[in-house]
PDB file of C-alpha atoms in Angstrom:
ATOM      1  CA  MET A   1      -0.013   0.027  -0.090  1.00 82.00           C
ATOM      2  CA  LYS A   2       1.363   3.112  -1.010  1.00 89.00           C
ATOM      3  CA  GLU A   3       1.733   5.457   1.898  1.00 93.00           C
ATOM      4  CA  THR A   4      -0.307   8.380   0.446  1.00 94.00           C
ATOM      5  CA  THR A   5      -3.038   5.482   0.866  1.00 95.00           C
ATOM      6  CA  LYS A   6      -2.458   4.527   4.335  1.00 95.00           C
ATOM      7  CA  SER A   7      -2.391   8.906   5.231  1.00 95.00           C
ATOM      8  CA  LEU A   8      -6.968   8.452   3.860  1.00 96.00           C
ATOM      9  CA  TYR A   9      -6.697   5.395   5.829  1.00 95.00           C
ATOM     10  CA  ARG A  10      -5.158   6.959   8.937  1.00 94.00           C
ATOM     11  CA  LEU A  11      -8.321   9.765   8.581  1.00 94.00           C
ATOM     12  CA  HIS A  12     -11.152   6.906   9.124  1.00 93.00           C
ATOM     13  CA  GLY A  13      -9.678   3.873  10.557  1.00 87.00           C
ATOM     14  CA  TRP A  14     -10.818   0.188  10.432  1.00 84.00           C
ATOM     15  CA  LYS A  15     -13.827   0.661  11.690  1.00 83.00           C
ATOM     16  CA  HIS A  16     -14.980   3.382   8.377  1.00 91.00           C
ATOM     17  CA  LEU A  17     -13.491   0.758   5.909  1.00 94.00           C
ATOM     18  CA  ILE A  18     -16.518   2.353   3.608  1.00 95.00           C
ATOM     19  CA  MET A  19     -15.482   5.559   3.906  1.00 95.00           C
ATOM     20  CA  PHE A  20     -12.375   5.108   3.440  1.00 96.00           C
ATOM     21  CA  ALA A  21     -13.208   2.822   0.773  1.00 97.00           C
ATOM     22  CA  ASP A  22     -15.075   5.987  -0.704  1.00 97.00           C
ATOM     23  CA  GLY A  23     -12.664   8.919  -0.436  1.00 97.00           C
ATOM     24  CA  TYR A  24      -9.886   6.436  -2.191  1.00 97.00           C
ATOM     25  CA  LEU A  25     -12.447   6.290  -5.948  1.00 98.00           C
ATOM     26  CA  TYR A  26     -13.632   9.257  -4.959  1.00 98.00           C
ATOM     27  CA  LEU A  27      -9.778  11.071  -5.230  1.00 98.00           C
ATOM     28  CA  LYS A  28      -8.492   8.539  -7.732  1.00 97.00           C
ATOM     29  CA  TYR A  29     -11.732   8.709 -10.197  1.00 97.00           C
ATOM     30  CA  ILE A  30     -12.782  12.060  -9.106  1.00 97.00           C
ATOM     31  CA  SER A  31     -14.081  12.579 -12.874  1.00 96.00           C
ATOM     32  CA  ILE A  32     -16.134  10.067 -13.281  1.00 96.00           C
ATOM     33  CA  TYR A  33     -17.396  10.399  -9.366  1.00 97.00           C
ATOM     34  CA  VAL A  34     -18.621  14.037 -10.341  1.00 96.00           C
ATOM     35  CA  LYS A  35     -19.862  13.150 -13.596  1.00 96.00           C
ATOM     36  CA  ILE A  36     -22.201   9.875 -11.998  1.00 95.00           C
ATOM     37  CA  ILE A  37     -23.429  12.868  -9.410  1.00 94.00           C
ATOM     38  CA  GLU A  38     -23.712  15.241 -12.096  1.00 94.00           C
ATOM     39  CA  ARG A  39     -25.717  13.091 -13.965  1.00 94.00           C
ATOM     40  CA  ALA A  40     -27.960  12.296 -11.093  1.00 91.00           C
ATOM     41  CA  PHE A  41     -29.038  16.231  -9.897  1.00 91.00           C
ATOM     42  CA  LYS A  42     -30.069  15.760 -14.081  1.00 91.00           C
ATOM     43  CA  LEU A  43     -32.001  12.754 -14.407  1.00 92.00           C
ATOM     44  CA  LEU A  44     -33.627  14.432 -10.649  1.00 91.00           C
ATOM     45  CA  GLY A  45     -34.142  17.259 -12.439  1.00 90.00           C
ATOM     46  CA  LEU A  46     -36.717  15.778 -14.933  1.00 93.00           C
ATOM     47  CA  VAL A  47     -39.033  13.794 -12.492  1.00 94.00           C
ATOM     48  CA  ILE A  48     -38.961  16.473  -9.363  1.00 94.00           C
ATOM     49  CA  ASN A  49     -41.089  19.915  -8.620  1.00 92.00           C
ATOM     50  CA  ARG A  50     -42.019  21.726  -6.114  1.00 91.00           C
ATOM     51  CA  TYR A  51     -45.073  19.607  -5.887  1.00 94.00           C
ATOM     52  CA  ASN A  52     -44.092  16.200  -5.406  1.00 95.00           C
ATOM     53  CA  LYS A  53     -40.270  17.769  -4.367  1.00 94.00           C
ATOM     54  CA  ILE A  54     -41.236  16.236  -0.400  1.00 95.00           C
ATOM     55  CA  LEU A  55     -40.691  12.452  -1.797  1.00 95.00           C
ATOM     56  CA  PHE A  56     -37.136  13.208  -2.482  1.00 94.00           C
ATOM     57  CA  ILE A  57     -36.148  15.294   0.147  1.00 95.00           C
ATOM     58  CA  PRO A  58     -34.848  12.690   2.316  1.00 95.00           C
ATOM     59  CA  VAL A  59     -32.048  11.663  -0.959  1.00 92.00           C
ATOM     60  CA  ILE A  60     -31.027  15.252  -1.450  1.00 94.00           C
ATOM     61  CA  LYS A  61     -30.286  15.732   2.279  1.00 95.00           C
ATOM     62  CA  TYR A  62     -28.542  12.139   2.445  1.00 94.00           C
ATOM     63  CA  VAL A  63     -26.738  13.455  -0.625  1.00 93.00           C
ATOM     64  CA  THR A  64     -25.508  17.010   0.357  1.00 95.00           C
ATOM     65  CA  GLN A  65     -24.814  16.526   4.090  1.00 96.00           C
ATOM     66  CA  ARG A  66     -21.966  13.512   2.500  1.00 96.00           C
ATOM     67  CA  TYR A  67     -20.142  16.076   0.180  1.00 96.00           C
ATOM     68  CA  HIS A  68     -20.609  20.177  -0.331  1.00 97.00           C
ATOM     69  CA  GLY A  69     -19.196  23.184  -0.299  1.00 97.00           C
ATOM     70  CA  LYS A  70     -18.962  26.535   1.021  1.00 98.00           C
ATOM     71  CA  VAL A  71     -18.726  30.156  -1.008  1.00 98.00           C
ATOM     72  CA  MET A  72     -15.632  31.529  -0.259  1.00 98.00           C
ATOM     73  CA  SER A  73     -14.508  35.649  -0.955  1.00 97.00           C
ATOM     74  CA  LEU A  74     -11.435  35.711  -3.043  1.00 97.00           C
ATOM     75  CA  GLY A  75      -9.723  37.353  -0.203  1.00 96.00           C
ATOM     76  CA  ASP A  76     -10.941  35.078   2.474  1.00 97.00           C
ATOM     77  CA  ALA A  77      -9.933  31.725   0.326  1.00 98.00           C
ATOM     78  CA  GLU A  78      -6.260  34.146   0.035  1.00 97.00           C
ATOM     79  CA  LYS A  79      -5.961  33.821   3.616  1.00 97.00           C
ATOM     80  CA  ILE A  80      -5.378  29.894   3.551  1.00 97.00           C
ATOM     81  CA  ILE A  81      -3.574  29.682   0.593  1.00 97.00           C
ATOM     82  CA  ASN A  82      -0.920  31.912   2.532  1.00 96.00           C
ATOM     83  CA  LEU A  83      -1.027  30.103   5.582  1.00 96.00           C
ATOM     84  CA  ASP A  84       1.905  28.502   6.758  1.00 90.00           C
ATOM     85  CA  CYS A  85       1.566  26.868   9.757  1.00 93.00           C
ATOM     86  CA  ASP A  86      -1.371  23.457  10.677  1.00 96.00           C
ATOM     87  CA  VAL A  87      -4.919  25.096  11.533  1.00 96.00           C
ATOM     88  CA  THR A  88      -7.419  22.749  13.380  1.00 97.00           C
ATOM     89  CA  VAL A  89     -11.205  25.078  13.931  1.00 97.00           C
ATOM     90  CA  PRO A  90     -12.521  23.893  16.721  1.00 96.00           C
ATOM     91  CA  TYR A  91     -15.041  22.089  16.022  1.00 95.00           C
ATOM     92  CA  GLU A  92     -18.474  23.181  17.257  1.00 95.00           C
ATOM     93  CA  LEU A  93     -16.966  26.767  15.528  1.00 96.00           C
ATOM     94  CA  ALA A  94     -16.257  24.845  12.466  1.00 97.00           C
ATOM     95  CA  LYS A  95     -19.862  23.630  12.552  1.00 96.00           C
ATOM     96  CA  THR A  96     -21.318  27.292  12.312  1.00 96.00           C
ATOM     97  CA  VAL A  97     -19.241  28.059   9.270  1.00 97.00           C
ATOM     98  CA  ILE A  98     -19.997  24.988   7.288  1.00 97.00           C
ATOM     99  CA  PRO A  99     -23.280  23.930   8.913  1.00 96.00           C
ATOM    100  CA  PHE A 100     -23.667  20.372   7.749  1.00 97.00           C
ATOM    101  CA  GLU A 101     -24.459  17.287  10.144  1.00 95.00           C
ATOM    102  CA  ARG A 102     -21.129  15.706   8.515  1.00 95.00           C
ATOM    103  CA  ALA A 103     -17.924  16.596   5.995  1.00 97.00           C
ATOM    104  CA  ASN A 104     -18.301  19.771   8.753  1.00 97.00           C
ATOM    105  CA  GLN A 105     -14.643  19.893  10.013  1.00 97.00           C
ATOM    106  CA  ILE A 106     -12.009  22.084   9.126  1.00 97.00           C
ATOM    107  CA  ILE A 107      -7.842  20.643   9.680  1.00 97.00           C
ATOM    108  CA  LEU A 108      -5.479  22.073   7.033  1.00 97.00           C
ATOM    109  CA  ARG A 109      -2.342  20.082   7.989  1.00 97.00           C
ATOM    110  CA  ASN A 110       0.853  21.589   5.468  1.00 97.00           C
ATOM    111  CA  PRO A 111      -1.663  24.017   4.389  1.00 96.00           C
ATOM    112  CA  HIS A 112       1.437  25.324   1.744  1.00 95.00           C
ATOM    113  CA  SER A 113       0.941  21.723   0.219  1.00 98.00           C
ATOM    114  CA  ILE A 114      -1.281  22.783  -3.069  1.00 98.00           C
ATOM    115  CA  VAL A 115      -1.990  21.360  -6.234  1.00 98.00           C
ATOM    116  CA  ALA A 116      -4.153  22.023  -9.366  1.00 98.00           C
ATOM    117  CA  VAL A 117      -6.544  19.208 -10.505  1.00 98.00           C
ATOM    118  CA  ASP A 118      -8.506  19.668 -13.534  1.00 97.00           C
ATOM    119  CA  CYS A 119     -11.912  20.894 -12.820  1.00 97.00           C
ATOM    120  CA  ALA A 120     -13.559  17.343 -11.861  1.00 96.00           C
ATOM    121  CA  CYS A 121     -17.310  19.829 -13.639  1.00 96.00           C
ATOM    122  CA  ARG A 122     -16.032  20.963 -16.412  1.00 95.00           C
ATOM    123  CA  ASN A 123     -14.724  17.071 -17.310  1.00 94.00           C
ATOM    124  CA  ALA A 124     -18.472  15.899 -16.078  1.00 93.00           C
ATOM    125  CA  LYS A 125     -20.079  18.643 -18.501  1.00 92.00           C
ATOM    126  CA  GLY A 126     -17.634  18.489 -21.597  1.00 91.00           C
ATOM    127  CA  HIS A 127     -17.221  22.161 -21.121  1.00 92.00           C
ATOM    128  CA  GLU A 128     -13.811  23.931 -22.600  1.00 92.00           C
ATOM    129  CA  CYS A 129     -13.864  27.165 -19.847  1.00 93.00           C
ATOM    130  CA  GLN A 130     -10.313  27.868 -19.713  1.00 95.00           C
ATOM    131  CA  PRO A 131      -7.563  27.365 -17.569  1.00 95.00           C
ATOM    132  CA  ALA A 132      -9.213  24.043 -16.711  1.00 95.00           C
ATOM    133  CA  ASN A 133      -6.413  23.185 -14.266  1.00 96.00           C
ATOM    134  CA  LYS A 134      -8.120  25.028 -11.597  1.00 97.00           C
ATOM    135  CA  CYS A 135      -9.154  23.167  -8.960  1.00 97.00           C
ATOM    136  CA  LEU A 136      -6.541  23.107  -5.753  1.00 98.00           C
ATOM    137  CA  MET A 137      -6.316  20.244  -3.503  1.00 98.00           C
ATOM    138  CA  ILE A 138      -5.037  22.126   0.327  1.00 98.00           C
ATOM    139  CA  GLY A 139      -2.885  20.195   2.603  1.00 97.00           C
ATOM    140  CA  GLU A 140      -2.203  16.632   3.340  1.00 97.00           C
ATOM    141  CA  PRO A 141      -2.460  14.288   2.535  1.00 97.00           C
ATOM    142  CA  TYR A 142      -4.811  14.791  -0.554  1.00 98.00           C
ATOM    143  CA  SER A 143      -1.990  16.976  -2.401  1.00 98.00           C
ATOM    144  CA  SER A 144       0.436  13.738  -2.830  1.00 98.00           C
ATOM    145  CA  PHE A 145      -2.572  11.905  -2.800  1.00 98.00           C
ATOM    146  CA  MET A 146      -3.812  13.187  -6.561  1.00 98.00           C
ATOM    147  CA  LEU A 147       0.178  13.629  -7.177  1.00 97.00           C
ATOM    148  CA  GLU A 148       0.384  10.210  -7.282  1.00 96.00           C
ATOM    149  CA  HIS A 149      -2.591   8.558  -8.134  1.00 97.00           C
ATOM    150  CA  ASN A 150      -4.460  10.824 -10.090  1.00 96.00           C
ATOM    151  CA  LYS A 151      -2.128  10.964 -13.159  1.00 95.00           C
ATOM    152  CA  LYS A 152      -5.084  11.471 -15.562  1.00 94.00           C
ATOM    153  CA  GLY A 153      -6.061  14.735 -13.707  1.00 95.00           C
ATOM    154  CA  ASN A 154      -3.053  16.947 -15.003  1.00 97.00           C
ATOM    155  CA  PRO A 155      -2.034  17.336 -11.047  1.00 98.00           C
ATOM    156  CA  THR A 156       0.867  20.361 -10.704  1.00 98.00           C
ATOM    157  CA  ARG A 157       1.852  21.681  -7.201  1.00 98.00           C
ATOM    158  CA  LEU A 158       2.049  25.089  -7.649  1.00 98.00           C
ATOM    159  CA  THR A 159       4.028  27.512  -4.997  1.00 97.00           C
ATOM    160  CA  ARG A 160       1.825  30.088  -3.216  1.00 97.00           C
ATOM    161  CA  ASP A 161       1.624  32.778  -5.298  1.00 98.00           C
ATOM    162  CA  GLU A 162       0.952  30.842  -8.518  1.00 98.00           C
ATOM    163  CA  ALA A 163      -2.039  29.450  -6.460  1.00 98.00           C
ATOM    164  CA  LEU A 164      -2.874  32.744  -5.438  1.00 98.00           C
ATOM    165  CA  ALA A 165      -2.587  34.023  -9.082  1.00 98.00           C
ATOM    166  CA  LEU A 166      -4.957  31.281 -10.692  1.00 98.00           C
ATOM    167  CA  MET A 167      -7.579  31.934  -8.063  1.00 98.00           C
ATOM    168  CA  ARG A 168      -7.429  35.873  -8.925  1.00 96.00           C
ATOM    169  CA  THR A 169      -7.223  35.121 -12.706  1.00 97.00           C
ATOM    170  CA  CYS A 170     -11.116  33.388 -11.665  1.00 97.00           C
ATOM    171  CA  LYS A 171     -12.461  35.572 -10.189  1.00 96.00           C
ATOM    172  CA  GLU A 172     -11.651  38.005 -12.730  1.00 94.00           C
ATOM    173  CA  LYS A 173     -13.446  35.502 -15.301  1.00 95.00           C
ATOM    174  CA  GLY A 174     -16.443  34.871 -13.080  1.00 95.00           C
ATOM    175  CA  TYR A 175     -15.778  31.751 -11.801  1.00 97.00           C
ATOM    176  CA  VAL A 176     -16.723  30.761  -7.826  1.00 97.00           C
ATOM    177  CA  THR A 177     -15.123  30.069  -5.465  1.00 98.00           C
ATOM    178  CA  ASN A 178     -15.795  27.484  -3.064  1.00 98.00           C
ATOM    179  CA  ALA A 179     -14.239  25.569  -0.387  1.00 98.00           C
ATOM    180  CA  TYR A 180     -14.610  21.840  -0.556  1.00 98.00           C
ATOM    181  CA  CYS A 181     -15.646  18.962   2.143  1.00 98.00           C
ATOM    182  CA  LYS A 182     -16.191  15.052   2.319  1.00 98.00           C
ATOM    183  CA  ASP A 183     -17.006  12.400   4.781  1.00 97.00           C
ATOM    184  CA  GLY A 184     -15.146   9.993   2.305  1.00 96.00           C
ATOM    185  CA  VAL A 185     -11.665  12.189   3.123  1.00 97.00           C
ATOM    186  CA  GLY A 186     -12.352  12.403   6.784  1.00 96.00           C
ATOM    187  CA  GLN A 187     -15.714  14.489   7.280  1.00 96.00           C
ATOM    188  CA  GLN A 188     -13.063  17.923   6.366  1.00 97.00           C
ATOM    189  CA  MET A 189     -12.604  20.333   4.242  1.00 98.00           C
ATOM    190  CA  TYR A 190      -9.848  19.286   1.591  1.00 98.00           C
ATOM    191  CA  ALA A 191      -9.996  21.707  -2.102  1.00 98.00           C
ATOM    192  CA  ILE A 192     -10.598  25.267  -2.893  1.00 98.00           C
ATOM    193  CA  CYS A 193     -11.903  24.466  -6.404  1.00 97.00           C
ATOM    194  CA  ASN A 194     -12.703  27.486  -8.708  1.00 97.00           C
ATOM    195  CA  CYS A 195     -15.173  26.432 -11.233  1.00 95.00           C
ATOM    196  CA  CYS A 196     -17.287  28.487 -13.807  1.00 95.00           C
ATOM    197  CA  PRO A 197     -21.218  28.447 -12.812  1.00 94.00           C
ATOM    198  CA  ASP A 198     -21.560  26.818 -16.120  1.00 94.00           C
ATOM    199  CA  CYS A 199     -19.831  23.474 -15.514  1.00 95.00           C
ATOM    200  CA  CYS A 200     -20.075  23.618 -11.471  1.00 96.00           C
ATOM    201  CA  VAL A 201     -21.883  20.819 -10.478  1.00 96.00           C
ATOM    202  CA  ALA A 202     -23.148  22.234  -6.648  1.00 96.00           C
ATOM    203  CA  ILE A 203     -23.845  25.691  -8.181  1.00 96.00           C
ATOM    204  CA  SER A 204     -26.206  23.826 -10.736  1.00 95.00           C
ATOM    205  CA  GLY A 205     -27.936  21.814  -7.623  1.00 95.00           C
ATOM    206  CA  HIS A 206     -28.270  24.496  -5.769  1.00 96.00           C
ATOM    207  CA  ASN A 207     -30.044  27.179  -8.432  1.00 95.00           C
ATOM    208  CA  PHE A 208     -32.296  24.108  -9.143  1.00 95.00           C
ATOM    209  CA  PHE A 209     -33.167  23.559  -5.539  1.00 95.00           C
ATOM    210  CA  GLN A 210     -33.647  27.107  -5.249  1.00 93.00           C
ATOM    211  CA  LYS A 211     -36.022  27.641  -7.498  1.00 93.00           C
ATOM    212  CA  ILE A 212     -38.179  24.749  -6.507  1.00 94.00           C
ATOM    213  CA  GLY A 213     -37.831  25.752  -2.752  1.00 94.00           C
ATOM    214  CA  VAL A 214     -35.718  22.564  -1.150  1.00 94.00           C
ATOM    215  CA  SER A 215     -33.991  24.463   1.773  1.00 92.00           C
ATOM    216  CA  HIS A 216     -31.148  21.652   1.517  1.00 95.00           C
ATOM    217  CA  SER A 217     -28.030  22.345  -1.277  1.00 96.00           C
ATOM    218  CA  PRO A 218     -24.867  21.244  -1.777  1.00 96.00           C
ATOM    219  CA  VAL A 219     -23.579  24.730  -1.465  1.00 97.00           C
ATOM    220  CA  ALA A 220     -22.786  26.370   2.173  1.00 98.00           C
ATOM    221  CA  HIS A 221     -23.420  30.387   2.253  1.00 98.00           C
ATOM    222  CA  GLY A 222     -20.376  32.096   2.260  1.00 98.00           C
ATOM    223  CA  GLY A 223     -21.673  34.313   4.739  1.00 97.00           C
ATOM    224  CA  TYR A 224     -21.595  37.788   2.847  1.00 98.00           C
ATOM    225  CA  VAL A 225     -23.480  40.070   1.281  1.00 97.00           C
ATOM    226  CA  ALA A 226     -23.181  42.801  -2.116  1.00 97.00           C
ATOM    227  CA  VAL A 227     -23.944  46.219  -1.569  1.00 97.00           C
ATOM    228  CA  VAL A 228     -24.031  48.772  -4.319  1.00 95.00           C
ATOM    229  CA  ASP A 229     -22.089  52.619  -3.574  1.00 94.00           C
ATOM    230  CA  HIS A 230     -24.479  54.026  -5.530  1.00 90.00           C
ATOM    231  CA  ALA A 231     -22.902  56.721  -6.176  1.00 92.00           C
ATOM    232  CA  LYS A 232     -19.763  54.819  -7.576  1.00 93.00           C
ATOM    233  CA  CYS A 233     -22.001  53.330  -9.824  1.00 91.00           C
ATOM    234  CA  ARG A 234     -22.023  53.490 -13.434  1.00 90.00           C
ATOM    235  CA  GLY A 235     -25.285  51.351 -14.217  1.00 88.00           C
ATOM    236  CA  ASN A 236     -23.684  48.979 -17.266  1.00 86.00           C
ATOM    237  CA  GLY A 237     -25.225  46.692 -15.817  1.00 88.00           C
ATOM    238  CA  THR A 238     -21.941  44.028 -16.046  1.00 88.00           C
ATOM    239  CA  VAL A 239     -22.238  42.588 -12.843  1.00 91.00           C
ATOM    240  CA  ALA A 240     -25.959  41.378 -12.960  1.00 92.00           C
ATOM    241  CA  LYS A 241     -24.398  39.551 -16.165  1.00 92.00           C
ATOM    242  CA  MET A 242     -22.188  37.867 -14.414  1.00 94.00           C
ATOM    243  CA  CYS A 243     -24.215  36.678 -11.170  1.00 96.00           C
ATOM    244  CA  PRO A 244     -24.099  33.061 -11.391  1.00 96.00           C
ATOM    245  CA  PHE A 245     -26.896  33.468  -8.313  1.00 96.00           C
ATOM    246  CA  GLY A 246     -29.393  35.466 -10.361  1.00 95.00           C
ATOM    247  CA  ALA A 247     -29.062  37.414  -6.920  1.00 96.00           C
ATOM    248  CA  ILE A 248     -28.001  41.264  -9.303  1.00 95.00           C
ATOM    249  CA  SER A 249     -31.221  42.548 -11.421  1.00 94.00           C
ATOM    250  CA  MET A 250     -31.089  46.333 -13.177  1.00 92.00           C
ATOM    251  CA  ASP A 251     -33.466  49.004 -11.883  1.00 91.00           C
ATOM    252  CA  ASP A 252     -33.507  52.499 -13.395  1.00 86.00           C
ATOM    253  CA  ARG A 253     -29.975  51.518 -14.340  1.00 86.00           C
ATOM    254  CA  LYS A 254     -28.411  50.986 -11.086  1.00 87.00           C
ATOM    255  CA  PRO A 255     -27.793  47.092  -9.804  1.00 91.00           C
ATOM    256  CA  VAL A 256     -30.415  46.071  -7.256  1.00 94.00           C
ATOM    257  CA  ILE A 257     -29.417  43.138  -4.999  1.00 95.00           C
ATOM    258  CA  ASP A 258     -31.470  40.071  -4.060  1.00 96.00           C
ATOM    259  CA  GLU A 259     -30.073  39.721  -0.562  1.00 95.00           C
ATOM    260  CA  GLY A 260     -32.466  36.426  -0.547  1.00 94.00           C
ATOM    261  CA  LEU A 261     -30.191  35.325  -3.733  1.00 96.00           C
ATOM    262  CA  CYS A 262     -26.522  36.336  -2.838  1.00 97.00           C
ATOM    263  CA  MET A 263     -24.410  34.183  -1.757  1.00 97.00           C
ATOM    264  CA  GLY A 264     -21.351  36.131  -1.030  1.00 97.00           C
ATOM    265  CA  CYS A 265     -19.179  35.054  -3.654  1.00 97.00           C
ATOM    266  CA  GLY A 266     -17.454  38.320  -4.726  1.00 96.00           C
ATOM    267  CA  ILE A 267     -17.942  38.167  -8.415  1.00 96.00           C
ATOM    268  CA  CYS A 268     -19.768  41.467  -8.483  1.00 96.00           C
ATOM    269  CA  VAL A 269     -17.124  43.011  -6.457  1.00 95.00           C
ATOM    270  CA  ALA A 270     -14.076  41.437  -8.396  1.00 94.00           C
ATOM    271  CA  ASN A 271     -15.651  42.255 -11.832  1.00 94.00           C
ATOM    272  CA  CYS A 272     -17.801  45.678 -11.512  1.00 94.00           C
ATOM    273  CA  PRO A 273     -15.552  48.631 -13.217  1.00 93.00           C
ATOM    274  CA  ALA A 274     -16.274  51.020 -11.030  1.00 93.00           C
ATOM    275  CA  GLN A 275     -15.569  49.352  -8.210  1.00 94.00           C
ATOM    276  CA  ALA A 276     -18.998  50.043  -6.610  1.00 95.00           C
ATOM    277  CA  ILE A 277     -20.058  47.238  -4.476  1.00 96.00           C
ATOM    278  CA  TYR A 278     -18.727  45.664  -1.678  1.00 96.00           C
ATOM    279  CA  LEU A 279     -18.840  42.898   0.567  1.00 97.00           C
ATOM    280  CA  GLU A 280     -20.392  42.998   4.136  1.00 96.00           C
ATOM    281  CA  ALA A 281     -21.374  40.548   6.568  1.00 95.00           C
ATOM    282  CA  ALA A 282     -24.303  38.912   6.224  1.00 95.00           C
ATOM    283  CA  ALA A 283     -26.755  38.712   9.394  1.00 89.00           C
ATOM    284  CA  GLY A 284     -28.238  35.521   9.945  1.00 90.00           C
ATOM    285  CA  LYS A 285     -26.300  33.797   6.625  1.00 92.00           C
ATOM    286  CA  GLY A 286     -23.901  31.916   8.297  1.00 91.00           C
ATOM    287  CA  VAL A 287     -20.061  32.365   9.218  1.00 96.00           C
ATOM    288  CA  PRO A 288     -17.999  32.778   6.683  1.00 98.00           C
ATOM    289  CA  LEU A 289     -14.525  30.732   6.242  1.00 98.00           C
ATOM    290  CA  ASN A 290     -11.931  33.286   7.616  1.00 97.00           C
ATOM    291  CA  ILE A 291      -9.709  31.592   9.268  1.00 97.00           C
ATOM    292  CA  HIS A 292      -8.032  34.921  10.783  1.00 95.00           C
ATOM    293  CA  ASP A 293     -11.476  35.125  12.576  1.00 95.00           C
ATOM    294  CA  LEU A 294     -12.273  31.264  13.200  1.00 95.00           C
ATOM    295  CA  VAL A 295      -8.166  30.637  14.717  1.00 91.00           C
ATOM    296  CA  PRO A 296      -6.796  34.055  15.182  1.00 85.00           C
ATOM    297  CA  SER A 297      -3.425  32.462  16.272  1.00 81.00           C
ATOM    298  CA  SER A 298      -2.857  31.782  12.414  1.00 74.00           C
ATOM    299  CA  GLY A 299      -2.739  35.141  11.311  1.00 68.00           C
ATOM    300  CA  PRO A 300       1.056  36.272  12.877  1.00 48.00           C
ATOM    301  CA  HIS A 301       2.080  32.872  10.621  1.00 46.00           C
ATOM    302  CA  VAL A 302       0.831  33.949   7.503  1.00 43.00           C
ATOM    303  CA  MET A 303       3.313  35.427   4.997  1.00 41.00           C
TER     304      MET A 303
END
């Protein structure tokens, strides 16, 4: 057994062999795994509606509790990339950030170990958005596992500066930054994905569930809401077209934020030509994944 396989196994132990097997297959064959989920969501979309949704709630809850994302602002994602020490967020606090019954821990071991892999959602949907190699495995054993086991994903080790540059490029293209967690990889966060909204299986699922009134989602709120500075706004409508959650509309050439739909991703902030939009904490929408606030001692170690 390879050392990276042993490291993944140690996250589970012999009592959770099925969970370990799931995590192993997921990481090794991530594009195939996500393709299966994408097809399942597509099939679900053909049969579920707001009238019969109650019949499917148990299945939706089961899937979303096991495997989900947390929307992140670019600034909060950069803080994780810049960490130079191991970080463990206290469990009870982590559950407020990642509000799911399972896969809700934030434990970063060797967070400076970063490996980019091809976006599994992009592969699943057969899209051509660029760059392809934009999902980041953060820390160990995930980074080394992908390098050793998933050659088809084109794993590439990145420096901090390369990872930061990649995330900024993706944000400017309108791609959403999500931290991902899964039960099979140790019930914790393991990656920061920078997914094109047209590709992202989780965002597609979230928007569909919102549309039919299902409260369960594969994506947790980022904890922020977009705010418009109307004194600066030029009203060109750029950000309304880019919002992946359909949260921005135009009224008399001014953007209007639907706080019920806004997930706090910050794409509007990064792409407003007049710099007329900013993020602020959203009361009652969850706790942002701001590692400095969650673990204050991590701040001084950031480079």
